[in-house]
XYZ file of C-alpha atoms in Angstrom:
638
model
C -38.918 2.736 -53.742
C -41.776 4.906 -54.808
C -45.596 4.225 -55.443
C -47.477 6.007 -57.463
C -51.439 7.094 -56.840
C -53.924 5.894 -59.152
C -55.338 8.623 -62.071
C -57.669 10.374 -59.757
C -56.000 9.921 -56.482
C -52.711 11.549 -57.800
C -54.790 14.894 -58.569
C -56.445 15.214 -55.234
C -53.828 17.285 -52.817
C -56.345 18.388 -50.786
C -60.791 17.790 -49.901
C -61.113 20.747 -52.096
C -59.820 18.775 -55.257
C -61.843 15.585 -53.916
C -64.894 18.262 -53.667
C -64.362 19.218 -57.467
C -64.819 15.632 -59.101
C -68.112 14.467 -59.909
C -69.972 12.152 -57.538
C -69.998 9.147 -60.026
C -65.957 9.521 -59.500
C -66.135 8.640 -56.227
C -65.622 4.375 -56.564
C -62.988 5.316 -58.589
C -61.509 7.480 -55.485
C -61.813 4.740 -53.137
C -60.592 1.862 -54.899
C -57.597 3.885 -55.984
C -57.402 5.241 -52.115
C -57.466 1.286 -50.499
C -55.069 0.021 -53.011
C -52.452 3.231 -51.905
C -52.710 2.262 -48.178
C -52.224 -1.791 -49.105
C -49.466 -0.568 -51.401
C -47.313 1.619 -49.018
C -47.987 -0.132 -45.429
C -46.764 -3.735 -47.301
C -43.628 -2.003 -47.951
C -43.601 0.447 -45.182
C -45.783 -0.957 -42.301
C -47.846 0.132 -40.272
C -51.652 0.012 -38.976
C -53.166 -2.036 -41.736
C -56.665 -3.454 -41.167
C -59.095 -0.340 -39.749
C -58.046 2.414 -42.138
C -59.071 -0.514 -45.297
C -62.294 -0.358 -43.458
C -62.858 3.233 -43.557
C -61.953 3.787 -46.811
C -65.415 4.292 -48.176
C -66.935 6.838 -45.231
C -63.560 9.094 -45.185
C -64.118 9.817 -48.832
C -67.676 10.438 -48.605
C -67.209 12.618 -45.359
C -64.250 14.823 -47.272
C -66.625 14.759 -49.999
C -70.107 16.306 -47.976
C -68.131 18.333 -45.682
C -65.937 21.299 -46.231
C -63.401 20.023 -44.434
C -61.488 21.864 -42.166
C -64.186 24.169 -41.528
C -66.100 21.694 -40.794
C -64.397 19.858 -38.247
C -63.737 16.481 -38.438
C -62.807 14.324 -35.181
C -61.649 11.009 -35.299
C -61.004 7.919 -32.479
C -58.071 6.341 -31.665
C -56.522 7.427 -35.218
C -55.850 3.701 -36.394
C -58.460 4.509 -38.876
C -57.262 8.035 -40.350
C -54.442 7.168 -42.970
C -57.111 7.378 -45.740
C -57.870 10.925 -44.222
C -54.198 11.920 -44.153
C -53.781 11.059 -48.022
C -56.819 13.233 -48.999
C -55.355 15.683 -46.651
C -51.982 16.535 -48.192
C -50.183 13.652 -46.977
C -50.265 11.431 -49.907
C -46.744 12.100 -51.048
C -45.197 11.827 -47.753
C -47.423 8.856 -46.594
C -44.673 6.542 -46.949
C -42.830 8.416 -43.631
C -45.667 7.215 -41.673
C -44.498 6.303 -38.195
C -40.827 6.763 -38.836
C -38.637 8.838 -36.874
C -38.493 11.959 -38.294
C -42.146 11.129 -41.148
C -45.819 12.102 -40.050
C -47.262 10.669 -37.435
C -49.710 7.015 -37.456
C -52.132 9.308 -35.320
C -53.530 12.294 -36.253
C -52.133 15.236 -34.953
C -52.933 19.056 -34.774
C -49.654 20.131 -35.320
C -48.983 18.170 -38.225
C -52.506 19.651 -40.378
C -55.382 22.228 -40.091
C -57.702 18.759 -40.925
C -56.345 17.012 -37.793
C -58.776 19.209 -35.479
C -57.781 16.835 -32.341
C -55.225 14.833 -31.677
C -55.558 11.062 -30.725
C -53.976 8.032 -29.548
C -55.952 6.926 -26.956
C -60.008 5.850 -27.792
C -63.072 7.220 -26.588
C -62.095 10.807 -26.824
C -64.114 11.990 -30.412
C -67.198 12.832 -29.574
C -66.498 14.611 -26.240
C -64.229 16.616 -28.909
C -65.754 17.524 -31.325
C -69.075 18.231 -28.837
C -66.970 20.982 -27.050
C -66.181 22.223 -30.567
C -69.799 22.594 -31.093
C -70.674 24.352 -28.305
C -67.954 27.223 -29.154
C -68.847 26.965 -32.518
C -72.642 28.082 -30.945
C -71.332 30.465 -28.726
C -69.388 32.004 -31.659
C -72.326 31.709 -33.747
C -70.838 29.692 -36.363
C -74.278 28.172 -37.444
C -73.234 26.724 -40.221
C -70.609 24.936 -39.665
C -70.696 21.008 -38.925
C -68.768 18.567 -36.394
C -67.988 15.060 -36.963
C -66.794 12.246 -34.863
C -65.648 8.745 -36.124
C -65.870 6.136 -33.836
C -65.510 2.614 -33.901
C -68.078 -0.007 -32.072
C -65.347 -0.689 -30.032
C -64.050 3.055 -28.640
C -67.799 3.097 -28.091
C -67.168 0.711 -25.209
C -64.914 3.340 -23.607
C -67.072 4.969 -20.538
C -66.406 8.552 -21.725
C -68.247 8.166 -25.024
C -70.774 7.641 -22.972
C -70.475 10.386 -21.273
C -69.998 12.567 -23.927
C -73.479 10.882 -25.581
C -75.504 11.715 -22.468
C -74.410 15.288 -22.320
C -74.891 15.842 -26.475
C -77.946 14.243 -25.547
C -79.171 17.274 -23.940
C -78.106 20.070 -26.140
C -78.856 21.383 -29.407
C -75.631 21.103 -30.847
C -74.783 20.485 -34.677
C -73.229 17.527 -33.833
C -73.319 13.806 -36.423
C -71.625 10.709 -34.797
C -70.602 8.240 -37.369
C -70.402 4.998 -35.483
C -68.049 2.892 -37.853
C -69.454 -0.555 -36.738
C -66.916 -3.493 -37.369
C -67.570 -5.700 -34.503
C -63.246 -5.327 -33.799
C -61.005 -2.850 -32.132
C -57.843 -5.120 -32.282
C -58.855 -7.970 -31.106
C -63.311 -8.918 -31.362
C -64.991 -6.596 -28.822
C -67.184 -8.192 -26.606
C -69.962 -6.981 -23.892
C -73.373 -6.037 -24.018
C -72.857 -3.099 -26.555
C -72.272 -5.033 -29.115
C -74.532 -7.652 -28.197
C -76.487 -4.666 -28.516
C -75.443 -3.164 -32.089
C -75.870 -6.575 -33.255
C -79.298 -7.173 -32.962
C -79.808 -3.825 -34.586
C -77.872 -4.869 -37.765
C -79.527 -8.660 -37.960
C -83.223 -7.776 -37.478
C -84.346 -8.238 -40.948
C -87.830 -6.956 -40.556
C -86.321 -3.537 -38.657
C -84.196 -3.114 -41.680
C -86.427 -3.286 -44.401
C -88.878 -0.816 -42.610
C -86.128 1.903 -42.079
C -85.568 1.549 -45.790
C -88.525 2.976 -46.547
C -88.551 5.012 -43.222
C -85.709 6.562 -44.542
C -86.911 7.323 -48.398
C -89.557 9.474 -46.004
C -86.987 11.108 -44.630
C -84.749 12.282 -47.604
C -88.124 13.822 -49.166
C -88.630 15.362 -45.936
C -88.533 19.077 -47.125
C -91.118 18.059 -49.953
C -93.569 17.661 -46.805
C -92.148 20.623 -44.687
C -91.180 20.215 -40.845
C -94.772 18.657 -39.737
C -93.592 15.837 -42.001
C -90.235 15.709 -39.928
C -92.041 15.516 -36.861
C -94.810 12.870 -37.315
C -91.907 10.581 -39.474
C -89.336 10.649 -36.522
C -91.906 9.467 -34.450
C -93.293 6.996 -36.915
C -89.686 5.432 -37.013
C -89.056 5.839 -33.325
C -91.920 3.804 -32.602
C -90.898 1.304 -35.639
C -87.174 0.269 -34.142
C -89.006 0.105 -30.271
C -91.561 -2.614 -31.237
C -89.532 -4.783 -33.837
C -86.562 -4.720 -31.672
C -88.626 -5.148 -28.538
C -86.378 -2.666 -26.930
C -85.886 1.386 -26.739
C -83.729 2.641 -28.744
C -80.141 2.917 -26.592
C -79.061 6.101 -29.047
C -82.119 7.844 -29.408
C -82.816 7.061 -25.277
C -79.349 9.586 -25.066
C -82.085 11.903 -27.004
C -79.607 11.680 -30.723
C -81.542 11.024 -33.859
C -80.262 7.719 -35.076
C -79.507 6.378 -38.448
C -78.925 3.418 -39.914
C -77.384 0.882 -40.096
C -76.623 1.538 -43.593
C -73.347 -0.563 -45.714
C -70.461 1.417 -44.936
C -68.988 -0.072 -48.884
C -71.342 1.715 -49.996
C -70.001 5.138 -51.398
C -73.360 6.243 -53.766
C -75.698 5.997 -50.524
C -73.042 7.324 -48.147
C -72.723 10.493 -50.071
C -76.949 11.030 -50.182
C -77.738 10.171 -46.959
C -74.352 12.447 -45.409
C -75.780 14.919 -47.625
C -79.227 14.546 -45.791
C -77.401 14.522 -42.399
C -76.566 18.074 -43.266
C -80.376 19.427 -42.998
C -81.040 17.347 -39.914
C -80.364 19.815 -37.179
C -79.340 18.369 -33.080
C -77.101 15.610 -32.016
C -77.534 12.447 -35.046
C -75.559 9.548 -34.987
C -75.426 6.681 -38.234
C -74.877 3.774 -37.689
C -72.547 2.593 -40.605
C -71.343 -1.554 -40.813
C -68.182 -2.188 -41.892
C -65.492 -4.894 -42.517
C -61.921 -4.399 -41.238
C -59.460 -5.016 -43.575
C -61.575 -4.365 -46.610
C -60.712 -5.053 -50.024
C -57.737 -7.408 -48.719
C -59.148 -10.769 -47.915
C -56.641 -12.207 -45.805
C -57.119 -8.861 -43.797
C -60.576 -9.492 -43.644
C -60.490 -13.089 -42.425
C -57.763 -12.817 -40.085
C -58.550 -9.173 -38.553
C -56.683 -9.341 -35.209
C -53.346 -10.853 -37.197
C -53.809 -7.326 -40.005
C -54.162 -4.872 -37.272
C -50.574 -3.862 -38.221
C -49.277 -6.951 -39.792
C -45.741 -5.890 -40.243
C -44.281 -5.642 -43.816
C -46.116 -8.409 -46.139
C -46.475 -9.028 -49.793
C -49.083 -8.194 -51.364
C -50.234 -10.422 -53.423
C -49.144 -13.858 -51.564
C -49.777 -11.946 -48.308
C -47.032 -13.495 -46.975
C -46.351 -11.663 -43.548
C -42.810 -11.275 -43.972
C -40.282 -12.006 -40.612
C -36.594 -12.500 -39.855
C -35.310 -15.776 -39.296
C -32.614 -16.683 -36.728
C -30.077 -19.919 -36.623
C -29.925 -19.738 -32.926
C -33.210 -19.671 -30.334
C -34.071 -15.692 -30.014
C -35.375 -14.220 -26.461
C -39.027 -14.437 -26.298
C -41.255 -10.903 -26.181
C -41.721 -10.280 -22.220
C -45.483 -9.601 -22.880
C -44.954 -13.173 -23.758
C -43.068 -14.209 -20.688
C -46.032 -12.828 -18.853
C -48.564 -14.473 -20.868
C -47.181 -18.273 -20.027
C -46.437 -17.536 -16.883
C -49.783 -16.535 -15.113
C -50.894 -19.825 -16.632
C -48.001 -21.639 -14.757
C -49.278 -19.699 -11.931
C -52.334 -20.004 -12.274
C -52.395 -23.617 -12.272
C -50.398 -24.079 -9.083
C -53.005 -20.658 -7.063
C -56.696 -20.842 -7.795
C -56.943 -17.528 -6.155
C -55.156 -15.506 -9.187
C -57.256 -14.508 -12.653
C -56.279 -12.256 -15.467
C -57.551 -8.705 -16.684
C -57.275 -6.867 -19.534
C -59.052 -3.804 -21.075
C -59.368 -4.448 -25.015
C -55.921 -6.050 -25.332
C -55.633 -10.098 -24.907
C -53.530 -10.463 -28.093
C -51.446 -7.096 -27.478
C -50.389 -8.009 -23.752
C -50.764 -12.040 -24.282
C -53.682 -12.807 -21.645
C -54.979 -14.277 -24.596
C -53.237 -17.624 -23.721
C -54.822 -17.456 -20.269
C -58.335 -16.429 -21.919
C -57.876 -19.762 -23.983
C -56.576 -21.938 -21.203
C -59.077 -20.701 -18.277
C -61.978 -18.968 -19.829
C -62.852 -18.458 -16.344
C -60.620 -17.223 -14.571
C -59.439 -14.352 -17.480
C -61.642 -11.249 -18.272
C -61.833 -8.809 -21.203
C -63.569 -6.207 -20.209
C -63.927 -4.075 -23.429
C -61.840 -0.773 -23.801
C -62.029 0.485 -19.744
C -59.527 1.246 -17.474
C -61.504 2.625 -14.840
C -63.850 -0.529 -14.977
C -60.560 -2.840 -15.372
C -59.461 -1.384 -12.075
C -62.149 -1.259 -9.878
C -63.478 -4.554 -11.280
C -60.284 -5.833 -10.304
C -60.234 -3.937 -7.118
C -63.404 -6.065 -6.120
C -61.933 -9.537 -7.303
C -59.622 -8.811 -4.804
C -62.151 -8.254 -1.966
C -62.864 -11.408 -2.312
C -59.551 -13.487 -1.755
C -58.331 -13.606 -5.742
C -55.221 -11.901 -6.319
C -55.946 -10.047 -10.156
C -53.192 -9.488 -12.497
C -54.599 -6.379 -14.344
C -52.064 -6.104 -17.397
C -52.330 -2.513 -18.841
C -50.528 -0.511 -21.234
C -48.287 1.972 -18.885
C -49.763 4.681 -21.470
C -53.331 3.407 -21.184
C -52.857 3.143 -17.319
C -52.864 6.748 -16.646
C -57.111 6.487 -17.770
C -57.639 4.317 -14.800
C -54.713 6.788 -12.170
C -58.150 7.695 -10.128
C -58.784 4.241 -9.307
C -55.259 3.266 -8.384
C -55.158 5.751 -5.701
C -59.131 5.802 -4.141
C -59.915 2.072 -5.202
C -56.955 -0.231 -4.896
C -53.813 1.636 -3.090
C -56.335 3.137 -0.205
C -58.153 -0.170 0.505
C -54.236 -1.275 0.245
C -55.418 -4.608 -2.070
C -53.643 -6.873 -3.334
C -53.901 -6.129 -7.053
C -50.973 -6.678 -9.409
C -50.460 -4.167 -12.165
C -48.845 -4.992 -15.208
C -47.725 -2.757 -16.872
C -46.655 -3.153 -20.872
C -45.143 -1.109 -23.240
C -43.522 0.695 -20.331
C -41.239 3.726 -21.967
C -40.546 4.286 -25.331
C -43.587 2.718 -27.238
C -41.262 2.915 -30.517
C -43.574 4.032 -33.984
C -46.792 4.670 -32.285
C -45.097 8.014 -31.061
C -46.543 9.990 -27.814
C -49.390 9.110 -27.243
C -48.646 5.183 -26.478
C -44.994 5.646 -24.946
C -45.364 4.921 -21.318
C -42.880 7.419 -19.990
C -44.643 8.177 -16.404
C -45.663 5.572 -14.639
C -42.449 4.901 -12.284
C -43.604 8.787 -11.298
C -47.009 8.482 -10.795
C -47.231 5.399 -8.966
C -44.067 5.280 -6.689
C -46.458 8.212 -4.959
C -49.030 6.254 -3.755
C -49.037 4.591 -0.159
C -49.029 0.860 -0.186
C -48.018 0.555 -4.207
C -44.791 -1.558 -4.793
C -42.969 -0.314 -8.105
C -41.047 -2.612 -9.365
C -38.951 -3.443 -12.917
C -37.776 -6.455 -13.764
C -33.795 -6.704 -16.337
C -34.921 -9.810 -17.735
C -37.157 -12.569 -18.526
C -36.176 -14.246 -15.428
C -36.750 -11.732 -12.961
C -39.901 -10.977 -14.555
C -41.455 -14.455 -13.782
C -39.650 -13.917 -10.050
C -41.808 -10.098 -9.963
C -45.146 -11.795 -10.448
C -44.450 -15.113 -8.338
C -43.375 -12.204 -5.329
C -46.455 -9.995 -6.044
C -48.552 -13.147 -5.536
C -47.348 -13.792 -1.756
C -49.310 -12.962 1.278
C -49.324 -9.528 1.915
C -47.598 -8.049 -1.229
C -50.091 -5.422 -1.297
C -50.522 -2.982 -4.173
C -47.631 -4.003 -6.821
C -46.486 -2.444 -9.718
C -44.584 -4.812 -12.427
C -43.224 -2.631 -15.287
C -41.416 -3.579 -18.600
C -40.773 -2.856 -22.146
C -42.179 -3.347 -25.472
C -40.224 -6.313 -27.509
C -38.025 -8.679 -27.188
C -35.834 -9.860 -23.293
C -32.063 -11.019 -23.744
C -32.967 -14.631 -22.344
C -33.773 -17.924 -24.977
C -34.048 -20.051 -22.643
C -36.302 -18.065 -20.065
C -38.035 -20.668 -17.873
C -36.467 -20.727 -14.894
C -38.172 -22.204 -11.190
C -39.957 -19.351 -10.298
C -38.266 -17.646 -6.872
C -39.537 -15.272 -4.265
C -37.651 -11.975 -4.343
C -37.587 -9.777 -1.277
C -39.111 -7.087 -2.077
C -37.423 -3.673 -1.352
C -33.777 -5.969 -2.777
C -31.950 -5.554 -5.736
C -28.664 -7.141 -6.550
C -25.840 -6.514 -7.429
C -24.073 -7.041 -10.889
C -20.890 -6.168 -10.550
C -18.722 -4.464 -8.497
C -16.308 -1.211 -9.394
C -14.453 1.475 -9.122
C -14.979 5.351 -9.151
C -18.610 5.271 -10.473
C -21.436 3.309 -10.113
C -24.243 2.365 -12.843
C -27.816 1.980 -10.552
C -30.432 1.306 -13.629
C -33.992 -0.058 -13.463
C -35.685 -2.642 -15.023
C -35.037 -4.100 -18.984
C -32.619 -1.004 -20.021
C -30.137 -2.386 -17.259
C -28.711 -4.614 -20.022
C -27.332 -1.501 -22.044
C -25.066 -1.314 -18.891
C -24.009 -5.046 -18.994
C -22.575 -4.077 -22.275
C -21.743 -0.766 -21.891
C -19.328 -2.524 -18.900
C -17.884 -5.047 -20.913
C -16.516 -2.493 -23.747
C -14.952 -0.025 -20.425
C -13.201 -3.193 -18.836
C -10.956 -3.282 -22.469
C -9.569 -0.017 -21.284
C -9.240 -1.056 -17.505
C -12.661 1.258 -16.577
C -14.732 -0.673 -14.173
C -17.261 1.100 -12.944
C -19.990 -0.766 -10.085
C -23.307 -1.552 -11.939
C -26.211 -2.598 -9.292
C -29.964 -3.474 -10.705
C -31.891 -2.150 -7.992
C -35.257 -3.675 -9.037
C -37.323 -1.338 -6.880
C -38.212 2.121 -7.269
C -40.414 1.978 -4.689
C -39.062 0.521 -1.680
C -36.009 1.530 -2.373
C -33.235 -1.319 -1.418
C -31.644 1.941 1.316
C -28.957 -0.620 2.771
C -27.501 -1.417 -1.119
C -28.072 2.565 -1.488
C -26.392 3.296 1.481
C -22.946 0.863 0.280
C -22.793 2.703 -2.998
C -22.652 6.166 -1.830
C -20.126 4.956 1.362
C -17.585 3.483 -1.910
C -19.149 5.897 -4.377
C -18.304 9.428 -5.306
C -19.828 9.587 -8.417
C -23.443 8.080 -9.293
C -25.467 7.130 -12.602
C -29.088 6.310 -12.773
C -30.631 4.855 -15.896
C -34.063 4.756 -16.332
C -36.876 4.514 -19.715
C -39.337 6.656 -18.023
C -39.244 10.636 -16.842
C -36.982 12.011 -14.987
C -39.523 13.844 -13.001
C -40.329 11.583 -9.942
C -38.887 8.944 -11.859
C -36.523 6.484 -10.481
C -33.666 8.743 -10.852
C -35.340 11.463 -8.055
C -35.924 8.623 -5.778
C -31.976 7.782 -5.468
C -32.009 11.715 -5.159
C -33.951 11.895 -2.724
C -31.892 8.861 -0.836
C -29.321 10.961 -1.282
C -30.272 13.922 0.616
C -32.190 12.260 2.770
C -29.308 10.529 3.923
C -26.394 12.939 3.896
C -24.470 12.177 1.026
C -23.172 14.219 -1.413
C -21.639 12.268 -4.531
C -22.357 13.559 -7.737
C -25.051 12.322 -9.765
C -25.963 12.386 -13.529
C -29.634 11.089 -13.902
C -29.695 9.445 -17.718
C -33.817 9.174 -19.006
C -36.692 11.192 -20.148
C -36.383 14.739 -19.653
C -39.008 17.089 -19.752
C -40.153 17.190 -23.326
C -42.732 15.682 -26.206
C -40.720 12.606 -27.240
C -41.998 11.718 -30.788
C -42.218 8.666 -33.134
C -39.357 6.088 -34.272
C -37.992 3.150 -33.454
C -37.202 2.483 -29.622
C -32.836 2.636 -29.960
C -33.602 6.002 -32.423
C -35.526 7.781 -29.252
C -32.994 5.660 -26.577
C -30.735 7.854 -28.291
C -32.801 11.043 -28.485
C -33.287 10.971 -25.406
C -29.575 10.232 -24.073
C -29.414 7.065 -22.632
C -28.557 4.271 -24.697
C -25.212 2.618 -24.552
C -23.361 4.861 -25.778
C -24.819 7.490 -24.106
C -23.939 5.898 -20.892
C -20.808 4.893 -21.988
C -19.565 8.661 -22.484
C -21.465 9.852 -19.121
C -19.230 7.095 -17.252
C -16.259 8.785 -19.089
C -17.413 12.771 -18.645
C -17.903 12.139 -14.931
C -14.697 9.830 -14.345
C -12.369 12.522 -16.893
C -11.302 10.061 -19.624
C -11.453 10.629 -22.634
C -14.344 10.010 -24.963
C -13.692 7.645 -27.669
C -14.751 8.907 -30.919
């Protein structure tokens, strides 16, 4: 279905086209841009609420600043759809997040307007500051550098590190704070409360408007007036808010808060800010999902709703005649509550993803034992370590890709002290349409090299429950459980909890000549392949290894003694991963079987469905079957 943009939007192929329009036409541009996003996302899917909330900010930035010469950096990228549409990708926007289409996030190789690739949060200020300092060095003094960051991303420690550095420079840096009190879930913490104080003080806002009028007319009074106005404004902020301004304490000029949906005022303010040197912050108040009533009302649900009817707001769901398996994240969410009801030492921790990882189930049932710590993976890990020193058993649930941000803390604060922190790594393996910034490709490799760490992966929901139960037992120590995005395979998944012996795999079926060793959910592909091969009289052995560390050495001795050919399958990187662990065992123990490893090659995989990416990487069901047939010399069926 071809979606036609509005009259003005259809004429905008670059920001230069946008800047040819009159200021009074900008309201129509924003209306058409917002409608185009609604039209396309309702039919083709994608992130939704975040981009609707910054339509006016996006339009104003590209209208006022000379992009791409002026450098515009987006934080996370959920909010960059309008940016993509205005920068030459309107006609291919329907391919967003689809296999072979444009990325759902800013990507340097996709457009010169995407100045920095993003996907994880809290990076924009650091990147923009680096660009600004480089421009100073190159004497590009007319160049502007703008970081657009949400109040959720501002809770990340890296954002504060960048603010601290930037305040000590005279870099030409503008930070646009998109304040909607939301990331994916509602924001938490003291910063949220601080921003709320600023935005709700009627007295301050009234005086601030008067001060702003003075600042907007600075050029009429000369440089001394600017200095005086700045002093007056800072003093009023401090006295009315009964506290010093956080950002000005970091030596940023602070402006706002202003209405982030008033396009004409945004343009006027940004034009003024172009002439104020040094680091500055513009605080904009927005509504996530602006312009689509249901998205404004339920912002978490409409962050990425899938396909929906833009008229009625009905989100399309697939209906099944039979019970379907649950998502792994929901099995985690319900199981941790079940475990916590039995064991008062169990606590839950997540860095800003309670609905994404389903810890919200525990947060509702046991609010004093489940914590959303904000977008702060490093803190989440060390906070969990602190809990563990006091006899608690924290389940720290972090997406595999985000776990990379807390790796130093895993090593130093958990494993070196051998503390019983359970890391539940959601979205392990290919994450799908979110693409390379979100693929959980590396956790097997980076976790199994740390002393004291157990590395496990369930093949189904029952094993996830049992691994979680096992990790709570005395002496289990640091424990990683990885599982993928999406559904498992067991509609009847509420099985009795059982302890699994750490480091013990299981035999799915014995076979002849070739053995398939799988790690995690991907083993279900091998089950299907073995059934298919059995019709041709081919019976490979299949072993669900469960643990990449410690390996089940007894089972591996059996396998390498019996089979001359071995295939390993994992939804993770081959370098240093599960297959590498098996090869290390083989070499260390003097075996010489032929081994073929299936998994992610040493390359960057783009976005697409999980099955499309499994096929690209070569470990989809047909790839496993072909490998078995090739290794035993039986013709591959076409």
